[in-house]
Amino acid sequence: MTEETPGFEEKPDVPSDAAAPDDAAQAAGSADKAGPEAPAGDAPTEGQDAQAAQEGADVALTAQLDQARSALAERTADLQRLQAEYQNYRRRVERDRVTVKEIAVANLLSELLPTLDDIGRARDHGELVGGFKSVAESLETVVAKMGLQQFGKEGEPFDPLVHEALMHSYAPDVTETTCVQILQPGYRIGERTIRPARVAVAEPQPGAQKGEGDEDTAEESGGPEKG
């Protein structure tokens, strides 16, 4: 038997590189205070992804805005075109309405022209008296309110646009073709002629219009021979 020396105990062998329990606890506490450390490459990668996502969203929003502006411009152009077409339609309808009204009034008054001619002849002969005179004047007032105007006077120059020559003669006292007698008065509504004035016209006599020099020459030569 081996004899043990009193007062000495054998201690188990401890690896030289093992840390003491107190040192390990201290190191763990320091790690807890510092917090977990993220990998070095993770933070930049997440920032780039967020920036790329924001840029993509901005591009999509810009594309949608451009599309909305284009659609708005097209709708505005369509609205302006429709408005212009509607205004042209209104003007055309109003013009047609006025034209139809004028034609209807002209047709009605054209049927009354023979009656107005009879009234005029009766007035010239002094036969427009009594109740017939009142009726005739009332009729003339009504047609005047409807726009009917009488024209044609003796002595006015002949105008083929508003006059119809039924008789022709020569007169020494006229210098141009002149209406010397109104056979039937003309009638118009505004600028529309319903019936031209039927007249007798006179023209200057051939050779009557001569200058003073021609007359002096004729006197010096003794004038035309009278036979």
PDB file of C-alpha atoms in Angstrom:
ATOM      1  CA  MET A   1       0.000   0.000   0.000  1.00  0.00           C
ATOM      2  CA  THR A   2       1.091   3.348  -0.796  1.00  0.00           C
ATOM      3  CA  GLU A   3       1.188   5.649   2.019  1.00  0.00           C
ATOM      4  CA  GLU A   4      -0.493   9.023   1.443  1.00  0.00           C
ATOM      5  CA  THR A   5       1.084  12.057   2.745  1.00  0.00           C
ATOM      6  CA  PRO A   6      -1.244  13.795   5.127  1.00  0.00           C
ATOM      7  CA  GLY A   7      -2.375  17.356   4.152  1.00  0.00           C
ATOM      8  CA  PHE A   8      -2.004  17.029   0.332  1.00  0.00           C
ATOM      9  CA  GLU A   9      -4.843  16.280  -2.157  1.00  0.00           C
ATOM     10  CA  GLU A  10      -4.492  15.553  -5.800  1.00  0.00           C
ATOM     11  CA  LYS A  11      -6.276  17.972  -8.125  1.00  0.00           C
ATOM     12  CA  PRO A  12      -7.638  16.888 -11.472  1.00  0.00           C
ATOM     13  CA  ASP A  13      -5.737  18.072 -14.482  1.00  0.00           C
ATOM     14  CA  VAL A  14      -7.319  21.210 -16.111  1.00  0.00           C
ATOM     15  CA  PRO A  15      -6.532  22.124 -19.718  1.00  0.00           C
ATOM     16  CA  SER A  16      -4.330  25.073 -19.897  1.00  0.00           C
ATOM     17  CA  ASP A  17      -6.403  26.771 -22.609  1.00  0.00           C
ATOM     18  CA  ALA A  18      -9.760  26.510 -20.782  1.00  0.00           C
ATOM     19  CA  ALA A  19     -11.015  29.766 -19.364  1.00  0.00           C
ATOM     20  CA  ALA A  20     -11.930  30.147 -15.841  1.00  0.00           C
ATOM     21  CA  PRO A  21     -15.624  30.124 -15.005  1.00  0.00           C
ATOM     22  CA  ASP A  22     -15.519  33.735 -13.930  1.00  0.00           C
ATOM     23  CA  ASP A  23     -13.825  34.830 -17.148  1.00  0.00           C
ATOM     24  CA  ALA A  24     -16.433  32.990 -19.282  1.00  0.00           C
ATOM     25  CA  ALA A  25     -19.336  34.585 -17.440  1.00  0.00           C
ATOM     26  CA  GLN A  26     -17.782  38.026 -17.841  1.00  0.00           C
ATOM     27  CA  ALA A  27     -17.297  37.495 -21.554  1.00  0.00           C
ATOM     28  CA  ALA A  28     -20.919  36.336 -21.993  1.00  0.00           C
ATOM     29  CA  GLY A  29     -22.202  39.422 -20.179  1.00  0.00           C
ATOM     30  CA  SER A  30     -20.188  41.696 -22.399  1.00  0.00           C
ATOM     31  CA  ALA A  31     -21.615  39.958 -25.500  1.00  0.00           C
ATOM     32  CA  ASP A  32     -25.164  40.389 -24.245  1.00  0.00           C
ATOM     33  CA  LYS A  33     -24.646  44.086 -23.672  1.00  0.00           C
ATOM     34  CA  ALA A  34     -23.173  44.589 -27.132  1.00  0.00           C
ATOM     35  CA  GLY A  35     -26.132  42.782 -28.841  1.00  0.00           C
ATOM     36  CA  PRO A  36     -25.985  40.542 -31.844  1.00  0.00           C
ATOM     37  CA  GLU A  37     -23.947  41.887 -34.705  1.00  0.00           C
ATOM     38  CA  ALA A  38     -25.453  41.725 -38.248  1.00  0.00           C
ATOM     39  CA  PRO A  39     -23.355  40.362 -41.019  1.00  0.00           C
ATOM     40  CA  ALA A  40     -21.305  42.981 -42.734  1.00  0.00           C
ATOM     41  CA  GLY A  41     -22.973  42.566 -46.144  1.00  0.00           C
ATOM     42  CA  ASP A  42     -26.654  42.530 -45.137  1.00  0.00           C
ATOM     43  CA  ALA A  43     -27.337  46.263 -44.465  1.00  0.00           C
ATOM     44  CA  PRO A  44     -26.222  47.662 -47.877  1.00  0.00           C
ATOM     45  CA  THR A  45     -28.180  44.960 -49.713  1.00  0.00           C
ATOM     46  CA  GLU A  46     -31.479  45.838 -48.004  1.00  0.00           C
ATOM     47  CA  GLY A  47     -30.990  49.587 -48.715  1.00  0.00           C
ATOM     48  CA  GLN A  48     -30.375  48.954 -52.395  1.00  0.00           C
ATOM     49  CA  ASP A  49     -33.497  46.824 -52.652  1.00  0.00           C
ATOM     50  CA  ALA A  50     -35.617  49.545 -51.025  1.00  0.00           C
ATOM     51  CA  GLN A  51     -34.202  52.209 -53.352  1.00  0.00           C
ATOM     52  CA  ALA A  52     -34.831  50.046 -56.410  1.00  0.00           C
ATOM     53  CA  ALA A  53     -38.383  49.371 -55.281  1.00  0.00           C
ATOM     54  CA  GLN A  54     -39.001  53.122 -54.783  1.00  0.00           C
ATOM     55  CA  GLU A  55     -37.591  53.928 -58.237  1.00  0.00           C
ATOM     56  CA  GLY A  56     -39.829  51.259 -59.787  1.00  0.00           C
ATOM     57  CA  ALA A  57     -42.852  52.705 -58.038  1.00  0.00           C
ATOM     58  CA  ASP A  58     -41.958  56.225 -59.267  1.00  0.00           C
ATOM     59  CA  VAL A  59     -41.594  54.993 -62.860  1.00  0.00           C
ATOM     60  CA  ALA A  60     -44.952  53.221 -62.703  1.00  0.00           C
ATOM     61  CA  LEU A  61     -46.618  56.312 -61.219  1.00  0.00           C
ATOM     62  CA  THR A  62     -45.098  58.535 -63.916  1.00  0.00           C
ATOM     63  CA  ALA A  63     -46.340  56.169 -66.638  1.00  0.00           C
ATOM     64  CA  GLN A  64     -49.842  56.199 -65.162  1.00  0.00           C
ATOM     65  CA  LEU A  65     -49.773  60.008 -64.953  1.00  0.00           C
ATOM     66  CA  ASP A  66     -48.689  60.312 -68.593  1.00  0.00           C
ATOM     67  CA  GLN A  67     -51.433  57.909 -69.634  1.00  0.00           C
ATOM     68  CA  ALA A  68     -54.018  59.926 -67.693  1.00  0.00           C
ATOM     69  CA  ARG A  69     -52.819  63.173 -69.286  1.00  0.00           C
ATOM     70  CA  SER A  70     -52.999  61.627 -72.758  1.00  0.00           C
ATOM     71  CA  ALA A  71     -56.526  60.359 -72.114  1.00  0.00           C
ATOM     72  CA  LEU A  72     -57.548  63.793 -70.786  1.00  0.00           C
ATOM     73  CA  ALA A  73     -56.149  65.521 -73.886  1.00  0.00           C
ATOM     74  CA  GLU A  74     -58.048  63.120 -76.163  1.00  0.00           C
ATOM     75  CA  ARG A  75     -61.312  63.620 -74.270  1.00  0.00           C
ATOM     76  CA  THR A  76     -60.838  67.391 -74.322  1.00  0.00           C
ATOM     77  CA  ALA A  77     -60.266  67.349 -78.085  1.00  0.00           C
ATOM     78  CA  ASP A  78     -63.360  65.175 -78.557  1.00  0.00           C
ATOM     79  CA  LEU A  79     -65.422  67.553 -76.427  1.00  0.00           C
ATOM     80  CA  GLN A  80     -64.209  70.589 -78.371  1.00  0.00           C
ATOM     81  CA  ARG A  81     -64.977  68.876 -81.681  1.00  0.00           C
ATOM     82  CA  LEU A  82     -68.461  67.906 -80.514  1.00  0.00           C
ATOM     83  CA  GLN A  83     -69.095  71.422 -79.260  1.00  0.00           C
ATOM     84  CA  ALA A  84     -68.030  72.914 -82.614  1.00  0.00           C
ATOM     85  CA  GLU A  85     -70.236  70.449 -84.490  1.00  0.00           C
ATOM     86  CA  TYR A  86     -73.157  71.305 -82.233  1.00  0.00           C
ATOM     87  CA  GLN A  87     -72.689  75.037 -82.794  1.00  0.00           C
ATOM     88  CA  ASN A  88     -72.558  74.496 -86.560  1.00  0.00           C
ATOM     89  CA  TYR A  89     -75.686  72.348 -86.317  1.00  0.00           C
ATOM     90  CA  ARG A  90     -77.524  75.053 -84.372  1.00  0.00           C
ATOM     91  CA  ARG A  91     -76.536  77.733 -86.894  1.00  0.00           C
ATOM     92  CA  ARG A  92     -77.563  75.501 -89.794  1.00  0.00           C
ATOM     93  CA  VAL A  93     -80.922  74.693 -88.181  1.00  0.00           C
ATOM     94  CA  GLU A  94     -81.562  78.357 -87.428  1.00  0.00           C
ATOM     95  CA  ARG A  95     -80.643  79.345 -90.984  1.00  0.00           C
ATOM     96  CA  ASP A  96     -82.878  76.625 -92.420  1.00  0.00           C
ATOM     97  CA  ARG A  97     -85.710  77.642 -90.119  1.00  0.00           C
ATOM     98  CA  VAL A  98     -85.490  81.262 -91.264  1.00  0.00           C
ATOM     99  CA  THR A  99     -85.301  80.176 -94.901  1.00  0.00           C
ATOM    100  CA  VAL A 100     -88.332  77.898 -94.585  1.00  0.00           C
ATOM    101  CA  LYS A 101     -90.262  80.678 -92.884  1.00  0.00           C
ATOM    102  CA  GLU A 102     -89.363  83.170 -95.626  1.00  0.00           C
ATOM    103  CA  ILE A 103     -90.379  80.702 -98.341  1.00  0.00           C
ATOM    104  CA  ALA A 104     -93.701  79.979 -96.624  1.00  0.00           C
ATOM    105  CA  VAL A 105     -94.453  83.691 -96.214  1.00  0.00           C
ATOM    106  CA  ALA A 106     -93.411  84.403 -99.802  1.00  0.00           C
ATOM    107  CA  ASN A 107     -95.685  81.649-101.114  1.00  0.00           C
ATOM    108  CA  LEU A 108     -98.612  82.991 -99.110  1.00  0.00           C
ATOM    109  CA  LEU A 109     -98.084  86.582-100.185  1.00  0.00           C
ATOM    110  CA  SER A 110     -97.620  85.542-103.797  1.00  0.00           C
ATOM    111  CA  GLU A 111    -101.180  84.231-103.717  1.00  0.00           C
ATOM    112  CA  LEU A 112    -102.375  87.630-102.454  1.00  0.00           C
ATOM    113  CA  LEU A 113    -100.663  89.711-105.163  1.00  0.00           C
ATOM    114  CA  PRO A 114    -103.634  89.608-107.607  1.00  0.00           C
ATOM    115  CA  THR A 115    -105.900  90.874-104.808  1.00  0.00           C
ATOM    116  CA  LEU A 116    -103.458  93.669-104.032  1.00  0.00           C
ATOM    117  CA  ASP A 117    -103.366  94.561-107.743  1.00  0.00           C
ATOM    118  CA  ASP A 118    -107.165  94.822-107.770  1.00  0.00           C
ATOM    119  CA  ILE A 119    -107.046  97.075-104.712  1.00  0.00           C
ATOM    120  CA  GLY A 120    -104.484  99.278-106.415  1.00  0.00           C
ATOM    121  CA  ARG A 121    -106.560  99.609-109.580  1.00  0.00           C
ATOM    122  CA  ALA A 122    -109.680 100.385-107.555  1.00  0.00           C
ATOM    123  CA  ARG A 123    -107.758 103.110-105.711  1.00  0.00           C
ATOM    124  CA  ASP A 124    -106.533 104.624-108.993  1.00  0.00           C
ATOM    125  CA  HIS A 125    -110.098 104.781-110.316  1.00  0.00           C
ATOM    126  CA  GLY A 126    -111.531 106.194-107.090  1.00  0.00           C
ATOM    127  CA  GLU A 127    -113.545 103.081-106.365  1.00  0.00           C
ATOM    128  CA  LEU A 128    -111.916 102.305-103.012  1.00  0.00           C
ATOM    129  CA  VAL A 129    -114.646 103.633-100.729  1.00  0.00           C
ATOM    130  CA  GLY A 130    -116.816 102.518 -97.828  1.00  0.00           C
ATOM    131  CA  GLY A 131    -116.369  99.115 -96.256  1.00  0.00           C
ATOM    132  CA  PHE A 132    -114.287  97.893 -99.189  1.00  0.00           C
ATOM    133  CA  LYS A 133    -111.738 100.616 -98.385  1.00  0.00           C
ATOM    134  CA  SER A 134    -111.502  99.514 -94.745  1.00  0.00           C
ATOM    135  CA  VAL A 135    -111.015  95.877 -95.724  1.00  0.00           C
ATOM    136  CA  ALA A 136    -108.402  96.795 -98.338  1.00  0.00           C
ATOM    137  CA  GLU A 137    -106.430  98.945 -95.893  1.00  0.00           C
ATOM    138  CA  SER A 138    -106.550  96.212 -93.246  1.00  0.00           C
ATOM    139  CA  LEU A 139    -105.203  93.693 -95.760  1.00  0.00           C
ATOM    140  CA  GLU A 140    -102.401  96.030 -96.808  1.00  0.00           C
ATOM    141  CA  THR A 141    -101.479  96.582 -93.150  1.00  0.00           C
ATOM    142  CA  VAL A 142    -101.291  92.844 -92.495  1.00  0.00           C
ATOM    143  CA  VAL A 143     -99.078  92.088 -95.502  1.00  0.00           C
ATOM    144  CA  ALA A 144     -96.825  95.018 -94.567  1.00  0.00           C
ATOM    145  CA  LYS A 145     -96.350  93.527 -91.100  1.00  0.00           C
ATOM    146  CA  MET A 146     -95.370  90.262 -92.769  1.00  0.00           C
ATOM    147  CA  GLY A 147     -92.553  92.121 -94.536  1.00  0.00           C
ATOM    148  CA  LEU A 148     -94.096  92.707 -97.959  1.00  0.00           C
ATOM    149  CA  GLN A 149     -92.774  95.869 -99.625  1.00  0.00           C
ATOM    150  CA  GLN A 150     -93.954  97.466-102.846  1.00  0.00           C
ATOM    151  CA  PHE A 151     -91.465  99.041-105.243  1.00  0.00           C
ATOM    152  CA  GLY A 152     -91.418 100.612-108.682  1.00  0.00           C
ATOM    153  CA  LYS A 153     -91.756 104.349-109.440  1.00  0.00           C
ATOM    154  CA  GLU A 154     -91.932 106.353-112.617  1.00  0.00           C
ATOM    155  CA  GLY A 155     -88.714 108.117-113.542  1.00  0.00           C
ATOM    156  CA  GLU A 156     -86.314 105.664-111.904  1.00  0.00           C
ATOM    157  CA  PRO A 157     -83.569 104.028-114.007  1.00  0.00           C
ATOM    158  CA  PHE A 158     -84.430 100.672-115.507  1.00  0.00           C
ATOM    159  CA  ASP A 159     -82.832  97.753-113.645  1.00  0.00           C
ATOM    160  CA  PRO A 160     -83.300  94.351-115.300  1.00  0.00           C
ATOM    161  CA  LEU A 161     -82.856  92.655-111.915  1.00  0.00           C
ATOM    162  CA  VAL A 162     -86.015  94.196-110.453  1.00  0.00           C
ATOM    163  CA  HIS A 163     -87.870  95.503-113.525  1.00  0.00           C
ATOM    164  CA  GLU A 164     -89.602  93.701-116.353  1.00  0.00           C
ATOM    165  CA  ALA A 165     -90.019  95.838-119.460  1.00  0.00           C
ATOM    166  CA  LEU A 166     -93.330  95.232-121.216  1.00  0.00           C
ATOM    167  CA  MET A 167     -93.299  98.352-123.451  1.00  0.00           C
ATOM    168  CA  HIS A 168     -90.456 100.208-125.155  1.00  0.00           C
ATOM    169  CA  SER A 169     -90.187 103.653-126.707  1.00  0.00           C
ATOM    170  CA  TYR A 170     -87.788 106.577-127.342  1.00  0.00           C
ATOM    171  CA  ALA A 171     -87.974 109.941-125.586  1.00  0.00           C
ATOM    172  CA  PRO A 172     -85.907 113.099-126.136  1.00  0.00           C
ATOM    173  CA  ASP A 173     -85.962 114.080-122.442  1.00  0.00           C
ATOM    174  CA  VAL A 174     -84.192 110.973-121.015  1.00  0.00           C
ATOM    175  CA  THR A 175     -80.476 110.334-120.893  1.00  0.00           C
ATOM    176  CA  GLU A 176     -80.667 106.629-120.025  1.00  0.00           C
ATOM    177  CA  THR A 177     -83.150 103.789-120.144  1.00  0.00           C
ATOM    178  CA  THR A 178     -85.877 104.960-117.755  1.00  0.00           C
ATOM    179  CA  CYS A 179     -89.122 103.583-116.388  1.00  0.00           C
ATOM    180  CA  VAL A 180     -91.734 105.990-117.689  1.00  0.00           C
ATOM    181  CA  GLN A 181     -94.819 104.048-116.605  1.00  0.00           C
ATOM    182  CA  ILE A 182     -95.491 101.439-113.895  1.00  0.00           C
ATOM    183  CA  LEU A 183     -97.886  98.888-115.322  1.00  0.00           C
ATOM    184  CA  GLN A 184     -97.734  96.616-112.269  1.00  0.00           C
ATOM    185  CA  PRO A 185     -95.827  97.352-109.051  1.00  0.00           C
ATOM    186  CA  GLY A 186     -93.167  94.964-107.868  1.00  0.00           C
ATOM    187  CA  TYR A 187     -93.068  93.292-104.468  1.00  0.00           C
ATOM    188  CA  ARG A 188     -90.233  92.034-102.276  1.00  0.00           C
ATOM    189  CA  ILE A 189     -89.654  90.559 -98.818  1.00  0.00           C
ATOM    190  CA  GLY A 190     -86.371  91.774 -97.458  1.00  0.00           C
ATOM    191  CA  GLU A 191     -83.853  91.089-100.232  1.00  0.00           C
ATOM    192  CA  ARG A 192     -86.040  88.456-101.912  1.00  0.00           C
ATOM    193  CA  THR A 193     -87.967  89.717-104.949  1.00  0.00           C
ATOM    194  CA  ILE A 194     -91.377  88.071-105.179  1.00  0.00           C
ATOM    195  CA  ARG A 195     -92.401  89.773-108.394  1.00  0.00           C
ATOM    196  CA  PRO A 196     -90.480  92.301-110.535  1.00  0.00           C
ATOM    197  CA  ALA A 197     -92.106  95.604-111.371  1.00  0.00           C
ATOM    198  CA  ARG A 198     -93.644  95.503-114.856  1.00  0.00           C
ATOM    199  CA  VAL A 199     -92.927  98.793-116.565  1.00  0.00           C
ATOM    200  CA  ALA A 200     -92.830 100.719-119.802  1.00  0.00           C
ATOM    201  CA  VAL A 201     -89.364 102.043-120.586  1.00  0.00           C
ATOM    202  CA  ALA A 202     -88.043 104.824-122.772  1.00  0.00           C
ATOM    203  CA  GLU A 203     -84.570 105.189-124.230  1.00  0.00           C
ATOM    204  CA  PRO A 204     -82.827 108.296-125.542  1.00  0.00           C
ATOM    205  CA  GLN A 205     -83.456 108.935-129.230  1.00  0.00           C
ATOM    206  CA  PRO A 206     -80.637 107.721-131.456  1.00  0.00           C
ATOM    207  CA  GLY A 207     -78.234 110.604-132.214  1.00  0.00           C
ATOM    208  CA  ALA A 208     -79.841 112.894-129.622  1.00  0.00           C
ATOM    209  CA  GLN A 209     -76.854 112.765-127.251  1.00  0.00           C
ATOM    210  CA  LYS A 210     -74.147 114.925-128.819  1.00  0.00           C
ATOM    211  CA  GLY A 211     -71.445 117.061-127.337  1.00  0.00           C
ATOM    212  CA  GLU A 212     -71.299 120.828-127.713  1.00  0.00           C
ATOM    213  CA  GLY A 213     -68.460 120.493-130.229  1.00  0.00           C
ATOM    214  CA  ASP A 214     -70.592 118.272-132.454  1.00  0.00           C
ATOM    215  CA  GLU A 215     -73.467 120.795-132.340  1.00  0.00           C
ATOM    216  CA  ASP A 216     -71.134 123.678-133.310  1.00  0.00           C
ATOM    217  CA  THR A 217     -69.786 121.653-136.192  1.00  0.00           C
ATOM    218  CA  ALA A 218     -73.287 120.893-137.389  1.00  0.00           C
ATOM    219  CA  GLU A 219     -74.240 124.631-137.274  1.00  0.00           C
ATOM    220  CA  GLU A 220     -71.114 125.722-139.216  1.00  0.00           C
ATOM    221  CA  SER A 221     -71.771 123.172-141.937  1.00  0.00           C
ATOM    222  CA  GLY A 222     -75.310 124.424-142.313  1.00  0.00           C
ATOM    223  CA  GLY A 223     -76.924 121.490-140.564  1.00  0.00           C
ATOM    224  CA  PRO A 224     -78.690 118.621-142.196  1.00  0.00           C
ATOM    225  CA  GLU A 225     -80.694 119.361-145.269  1.00  0.00           C
ATOM    226  CA  LYS A 226     -84.432 119.378-144.819  1.00  0.00           C
ATOM    227  CA  GLY A 227     -86.314 117.722-147.602  1.00  0.00           C
TER     228      GLY A 227
END
